[in-house]
Coordinates of C-alpha atoms and ligand atoms in Angstrom, one line a residue:
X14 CA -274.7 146.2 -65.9
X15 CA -274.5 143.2 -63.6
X16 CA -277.3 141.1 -64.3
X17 CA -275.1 138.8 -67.0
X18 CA -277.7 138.9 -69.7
X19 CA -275.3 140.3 -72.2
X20 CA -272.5 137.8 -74.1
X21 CA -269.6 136.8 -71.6
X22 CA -266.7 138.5 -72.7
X23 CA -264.3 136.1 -71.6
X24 CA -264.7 132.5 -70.9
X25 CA -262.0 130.6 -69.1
X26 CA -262.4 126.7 -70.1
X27 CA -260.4 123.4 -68.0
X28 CA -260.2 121.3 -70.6
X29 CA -260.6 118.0 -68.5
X30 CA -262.0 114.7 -69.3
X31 CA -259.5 113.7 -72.3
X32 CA -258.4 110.4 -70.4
X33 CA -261.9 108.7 -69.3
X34 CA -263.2 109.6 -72.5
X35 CA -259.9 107.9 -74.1
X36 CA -260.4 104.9 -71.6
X37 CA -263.9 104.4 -72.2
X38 CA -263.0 103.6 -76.1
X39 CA -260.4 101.1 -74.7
X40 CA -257.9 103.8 -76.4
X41 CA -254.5 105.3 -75.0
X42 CA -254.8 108.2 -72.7
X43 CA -252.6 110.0 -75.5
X44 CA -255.8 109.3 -78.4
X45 CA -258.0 111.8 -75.9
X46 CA -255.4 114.2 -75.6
X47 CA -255.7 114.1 -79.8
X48 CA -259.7 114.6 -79.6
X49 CA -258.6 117.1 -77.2
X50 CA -257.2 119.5 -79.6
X51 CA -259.7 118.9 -82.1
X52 CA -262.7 119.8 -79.8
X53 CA -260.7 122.7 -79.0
X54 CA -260.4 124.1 -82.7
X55 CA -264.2 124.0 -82.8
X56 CA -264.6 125.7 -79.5
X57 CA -262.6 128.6 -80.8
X58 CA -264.4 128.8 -84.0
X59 CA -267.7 128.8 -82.0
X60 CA -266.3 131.2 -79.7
X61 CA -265.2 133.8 -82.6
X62 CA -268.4 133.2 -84.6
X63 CA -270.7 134.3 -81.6
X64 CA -268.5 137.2 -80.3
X65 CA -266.6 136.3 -77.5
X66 CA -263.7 138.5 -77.2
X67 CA -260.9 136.8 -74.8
X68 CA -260.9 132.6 -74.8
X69 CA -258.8 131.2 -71.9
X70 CA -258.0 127.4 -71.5
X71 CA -256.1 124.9 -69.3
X72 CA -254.0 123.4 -71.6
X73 CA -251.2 121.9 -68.7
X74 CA -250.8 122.6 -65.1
X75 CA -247.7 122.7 -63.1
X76 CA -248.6 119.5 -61.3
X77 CA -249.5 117.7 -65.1
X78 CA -245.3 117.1 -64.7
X79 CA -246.0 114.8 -62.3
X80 CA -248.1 112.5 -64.7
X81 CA -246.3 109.7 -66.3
X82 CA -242.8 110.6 -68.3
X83 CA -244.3 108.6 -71.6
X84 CA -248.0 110.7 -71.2
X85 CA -245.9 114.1 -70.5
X86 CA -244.0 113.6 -73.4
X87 CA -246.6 112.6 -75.7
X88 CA -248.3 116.1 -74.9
X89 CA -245.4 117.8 -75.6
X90 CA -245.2 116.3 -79.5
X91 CA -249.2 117.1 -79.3
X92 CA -248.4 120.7 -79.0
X93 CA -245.4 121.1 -81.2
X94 CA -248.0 119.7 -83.6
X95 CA -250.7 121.6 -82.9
X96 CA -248.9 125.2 -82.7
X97 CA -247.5 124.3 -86.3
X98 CA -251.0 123.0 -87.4
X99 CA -252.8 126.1 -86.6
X100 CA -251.4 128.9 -86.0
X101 CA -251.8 129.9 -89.5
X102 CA -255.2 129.6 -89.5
X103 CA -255.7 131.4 -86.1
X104 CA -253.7 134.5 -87.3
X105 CA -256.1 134.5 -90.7
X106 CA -259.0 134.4 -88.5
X107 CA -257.5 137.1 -86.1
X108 CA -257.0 135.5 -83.2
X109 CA -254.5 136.8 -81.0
X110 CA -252.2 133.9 -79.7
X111 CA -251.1 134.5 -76.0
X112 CA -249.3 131.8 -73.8
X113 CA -249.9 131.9 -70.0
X114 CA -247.7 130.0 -67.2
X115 CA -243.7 129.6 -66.7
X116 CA -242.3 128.6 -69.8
X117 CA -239.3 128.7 -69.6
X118 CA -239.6 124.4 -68.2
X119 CA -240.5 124.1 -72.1
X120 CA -238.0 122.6 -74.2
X121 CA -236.1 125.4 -76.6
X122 CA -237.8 123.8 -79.5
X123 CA -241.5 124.2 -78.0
X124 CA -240.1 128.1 -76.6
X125 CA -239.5 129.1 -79.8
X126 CA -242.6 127.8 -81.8
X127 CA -244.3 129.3 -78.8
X128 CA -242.6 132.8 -78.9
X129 CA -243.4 132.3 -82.8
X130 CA -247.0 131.9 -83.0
X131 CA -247.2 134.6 -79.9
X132 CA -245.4 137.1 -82.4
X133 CA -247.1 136.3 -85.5
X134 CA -250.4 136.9 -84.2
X135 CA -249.7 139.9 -82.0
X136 CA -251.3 142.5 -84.0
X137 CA -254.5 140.3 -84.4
X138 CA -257.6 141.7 -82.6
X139 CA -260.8 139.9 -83.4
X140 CA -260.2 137.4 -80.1
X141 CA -257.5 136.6 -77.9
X142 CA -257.0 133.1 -77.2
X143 CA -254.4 132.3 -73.7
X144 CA -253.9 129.2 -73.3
X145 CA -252.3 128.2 -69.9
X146 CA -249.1 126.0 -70.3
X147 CA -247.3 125.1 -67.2
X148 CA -249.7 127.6 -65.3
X149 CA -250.7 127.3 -61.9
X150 CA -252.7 129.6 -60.0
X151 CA -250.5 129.8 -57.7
X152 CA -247.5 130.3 -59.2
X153 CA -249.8 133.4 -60.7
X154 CA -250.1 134.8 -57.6
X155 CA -246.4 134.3 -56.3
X156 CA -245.1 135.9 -60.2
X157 CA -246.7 138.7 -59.8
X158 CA -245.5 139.4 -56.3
X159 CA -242.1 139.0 -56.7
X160 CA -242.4 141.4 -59.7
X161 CA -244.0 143.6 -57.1
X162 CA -241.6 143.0 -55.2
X163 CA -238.8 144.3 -58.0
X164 CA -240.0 147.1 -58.5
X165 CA -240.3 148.4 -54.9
X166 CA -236.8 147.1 -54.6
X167 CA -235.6 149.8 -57.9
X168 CA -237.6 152.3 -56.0
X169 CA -241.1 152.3 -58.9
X170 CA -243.7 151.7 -56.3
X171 CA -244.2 152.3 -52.5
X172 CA -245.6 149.8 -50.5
X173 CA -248.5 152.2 -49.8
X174 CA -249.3 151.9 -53.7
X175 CA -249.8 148.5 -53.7
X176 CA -253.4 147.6 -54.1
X177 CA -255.5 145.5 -56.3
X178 CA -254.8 146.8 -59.7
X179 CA -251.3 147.0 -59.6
X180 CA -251.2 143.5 -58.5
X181 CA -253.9 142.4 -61.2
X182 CA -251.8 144.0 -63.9
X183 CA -248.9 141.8 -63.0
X184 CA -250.9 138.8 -63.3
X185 CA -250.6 136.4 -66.3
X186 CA -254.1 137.7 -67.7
X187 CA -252.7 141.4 -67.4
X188 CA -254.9 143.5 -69.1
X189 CA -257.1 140.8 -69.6
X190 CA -258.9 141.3 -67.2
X191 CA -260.9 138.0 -65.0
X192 CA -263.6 135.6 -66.6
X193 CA -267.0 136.4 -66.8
X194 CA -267.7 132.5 -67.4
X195 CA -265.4 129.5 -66.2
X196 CA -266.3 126.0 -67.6
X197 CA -265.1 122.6 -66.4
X198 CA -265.6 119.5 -68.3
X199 CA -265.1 116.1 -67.2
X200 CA -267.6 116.3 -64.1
X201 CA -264.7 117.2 -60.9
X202 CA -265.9 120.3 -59.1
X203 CA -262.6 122.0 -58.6
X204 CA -260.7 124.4 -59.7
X205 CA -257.2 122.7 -59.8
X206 CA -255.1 126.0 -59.5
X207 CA -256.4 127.2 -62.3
X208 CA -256.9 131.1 -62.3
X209 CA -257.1 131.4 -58.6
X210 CA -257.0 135.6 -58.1
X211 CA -259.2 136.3 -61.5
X212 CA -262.1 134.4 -60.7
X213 CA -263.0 136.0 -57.4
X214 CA -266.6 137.2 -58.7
X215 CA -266.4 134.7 -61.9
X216 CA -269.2 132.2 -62.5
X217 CA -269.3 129.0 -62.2
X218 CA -270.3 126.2 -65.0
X219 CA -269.7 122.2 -64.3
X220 CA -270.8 119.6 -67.1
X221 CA -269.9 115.9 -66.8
X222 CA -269.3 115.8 -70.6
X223 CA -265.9 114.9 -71.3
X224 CA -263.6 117.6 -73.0
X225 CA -263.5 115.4 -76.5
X226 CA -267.3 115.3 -76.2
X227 CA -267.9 119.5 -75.5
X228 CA -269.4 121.1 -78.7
X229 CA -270.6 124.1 -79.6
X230 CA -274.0 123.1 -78.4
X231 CA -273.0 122.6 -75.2
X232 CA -270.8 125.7 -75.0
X233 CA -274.5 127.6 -76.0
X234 CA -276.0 125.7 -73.2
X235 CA -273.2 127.0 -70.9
X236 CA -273.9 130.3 -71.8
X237 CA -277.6 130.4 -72.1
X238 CA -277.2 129.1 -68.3
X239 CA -274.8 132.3 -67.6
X240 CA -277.1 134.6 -68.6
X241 CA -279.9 133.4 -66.9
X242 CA -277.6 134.8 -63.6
X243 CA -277.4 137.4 -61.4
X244 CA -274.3 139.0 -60.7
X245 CA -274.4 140.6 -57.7
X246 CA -270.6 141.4 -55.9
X247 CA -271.6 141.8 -53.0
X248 CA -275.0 144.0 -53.5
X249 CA -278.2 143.0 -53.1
X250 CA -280.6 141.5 -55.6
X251 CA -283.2 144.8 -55.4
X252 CA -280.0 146.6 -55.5
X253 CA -278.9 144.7 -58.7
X254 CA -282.3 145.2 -60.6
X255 CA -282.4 149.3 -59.7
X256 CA -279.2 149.5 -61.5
X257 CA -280.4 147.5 -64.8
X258 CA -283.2 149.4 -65.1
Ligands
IPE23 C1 -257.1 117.1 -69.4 O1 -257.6 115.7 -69.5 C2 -255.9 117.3 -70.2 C3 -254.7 117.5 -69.4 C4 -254.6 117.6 -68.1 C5 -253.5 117.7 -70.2 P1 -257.0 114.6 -68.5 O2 -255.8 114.0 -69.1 O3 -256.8 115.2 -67.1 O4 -258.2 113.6 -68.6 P2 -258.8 112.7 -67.3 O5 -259.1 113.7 -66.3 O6 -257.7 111.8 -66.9 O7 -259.9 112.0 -67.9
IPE24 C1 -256.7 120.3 -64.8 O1 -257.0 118.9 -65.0 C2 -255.6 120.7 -65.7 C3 -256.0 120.7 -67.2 C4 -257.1 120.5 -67.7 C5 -254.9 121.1 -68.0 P1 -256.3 117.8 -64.1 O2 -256.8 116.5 -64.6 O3 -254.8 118.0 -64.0 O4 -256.9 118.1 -62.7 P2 -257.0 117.2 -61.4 O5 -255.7 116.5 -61.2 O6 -258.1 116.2 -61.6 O7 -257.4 118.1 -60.3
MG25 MG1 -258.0 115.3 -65.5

């Protein structure tokens, strides 16, 4: 089915807007991030209440480094936080906990709280929740090949059997598979190396809300606006309804 009348199954979020909507209350940049990870909480909520199966958000890029030393540190000490805040309630809720992105730049502390929560919640299967820490779309695309590259090297795969899916499946995402629905808050229409091979065919969903200010209202609204569209890969729109009827 290709007309996207039915729930997206995965939603990919960039969390963006935490700053302005920090600045705008004359508040450090570091009180957004805060509102940050609340608004996330309810968007996860939302997001298992109404069905969603796989939750994907942009937590911190590989170019966030580059942001002040006080501001990256002061995210770090928001996740430590965070993982130990809420993991427990995740894994009662059964939401598989996935990390995405090169963590071993982490400290061994944040690795292992990480690794911890990843663990604890493995066997959860209600939602899967991947949230991107020191990801880069990129860096995606360059991981995988070199784990291509590996196994050509010990003689697994032939050059010849290189296609799409055995590169997808060495993505980050694996077997989870691309977004149906990818939302940006905070009004900039970009992607910002975010998940650059999955959303190929992935539709698009801007809102100037601010990340603090995105609530489960507005994540209806993004959806009621996804399934007013028409997927059509390539096909054409006649070609689209024959199939959906
Ligand atoms: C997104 O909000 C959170 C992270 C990148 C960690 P920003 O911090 O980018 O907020 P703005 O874009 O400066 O308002
Ligand atoms: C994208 O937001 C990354 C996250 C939300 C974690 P940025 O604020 O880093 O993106 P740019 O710099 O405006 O493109
Ligand atoms: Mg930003």
């Amino acid at each position: 089915m290709t007309i996207a009348s039915d729930l997206p199954a995965h939603v990919a979020i960039v969390m963006d807007g935490n700053g302005r909507w920090a600045e705008k209350k004359n508040r450090p940049r570091t009180f957004g991030h805060q509102a940050g990870v609340k608004a996330l909480r309810k968007i996860v909520e939302h997001s298992g209440r109404i069905g969603i199966r796989n939750l994907t958000v942009f937590a911190f890029s590989s170019e966030n480094w580059k942001r002040p030393q006080k501001e990256v540190n002061r995210l770090m000490d928001l996740f430590m936080r965070a993982l130990d805040r809420e993991v427990k309630e995740l894994n009662e809720n059964g939401v598989q906990v996935k990390f995405i992105g090169d963590l071993t730049a982490f400290s061994p502390e944040l690795q292992k709280k990480i690794e911890s929560a990843m663990l604890r919640t493995a066997n959860n299967e209600r939602m899967t929740l991947n949230v991107a820490a020191n990801y880069g779309g990129r860096w995606d695309i360059v991981n995988a090949a070199r784990k291509i590259a590996e196994a050509a090297v010990a003689g697994k795969i032939k050059p010849e059997q290189i296609d799409e899916s055995e590169f997808a499946r060495r993505l980050a995402l694996g077997e989870n598979g691309d977004p149906d629905l990818f939302i940006r808050t905070g009004g900039e229409m970009r992607i910002s190396n975010f998940l650059l091979w999955d959303s190929a065919y992935t539709e698009f969903f801007f809102t100037p809300l601010l990340w603090p200010e995105f609530s489960p209202k507005a994540l209806d609204e993004a959806i009621s606006i996804y399934r007013s569209r028409e997927r059509r890969y390539g096909l054409t729109g006649e070609q689209i309804r024959q199939q959906s009827t």
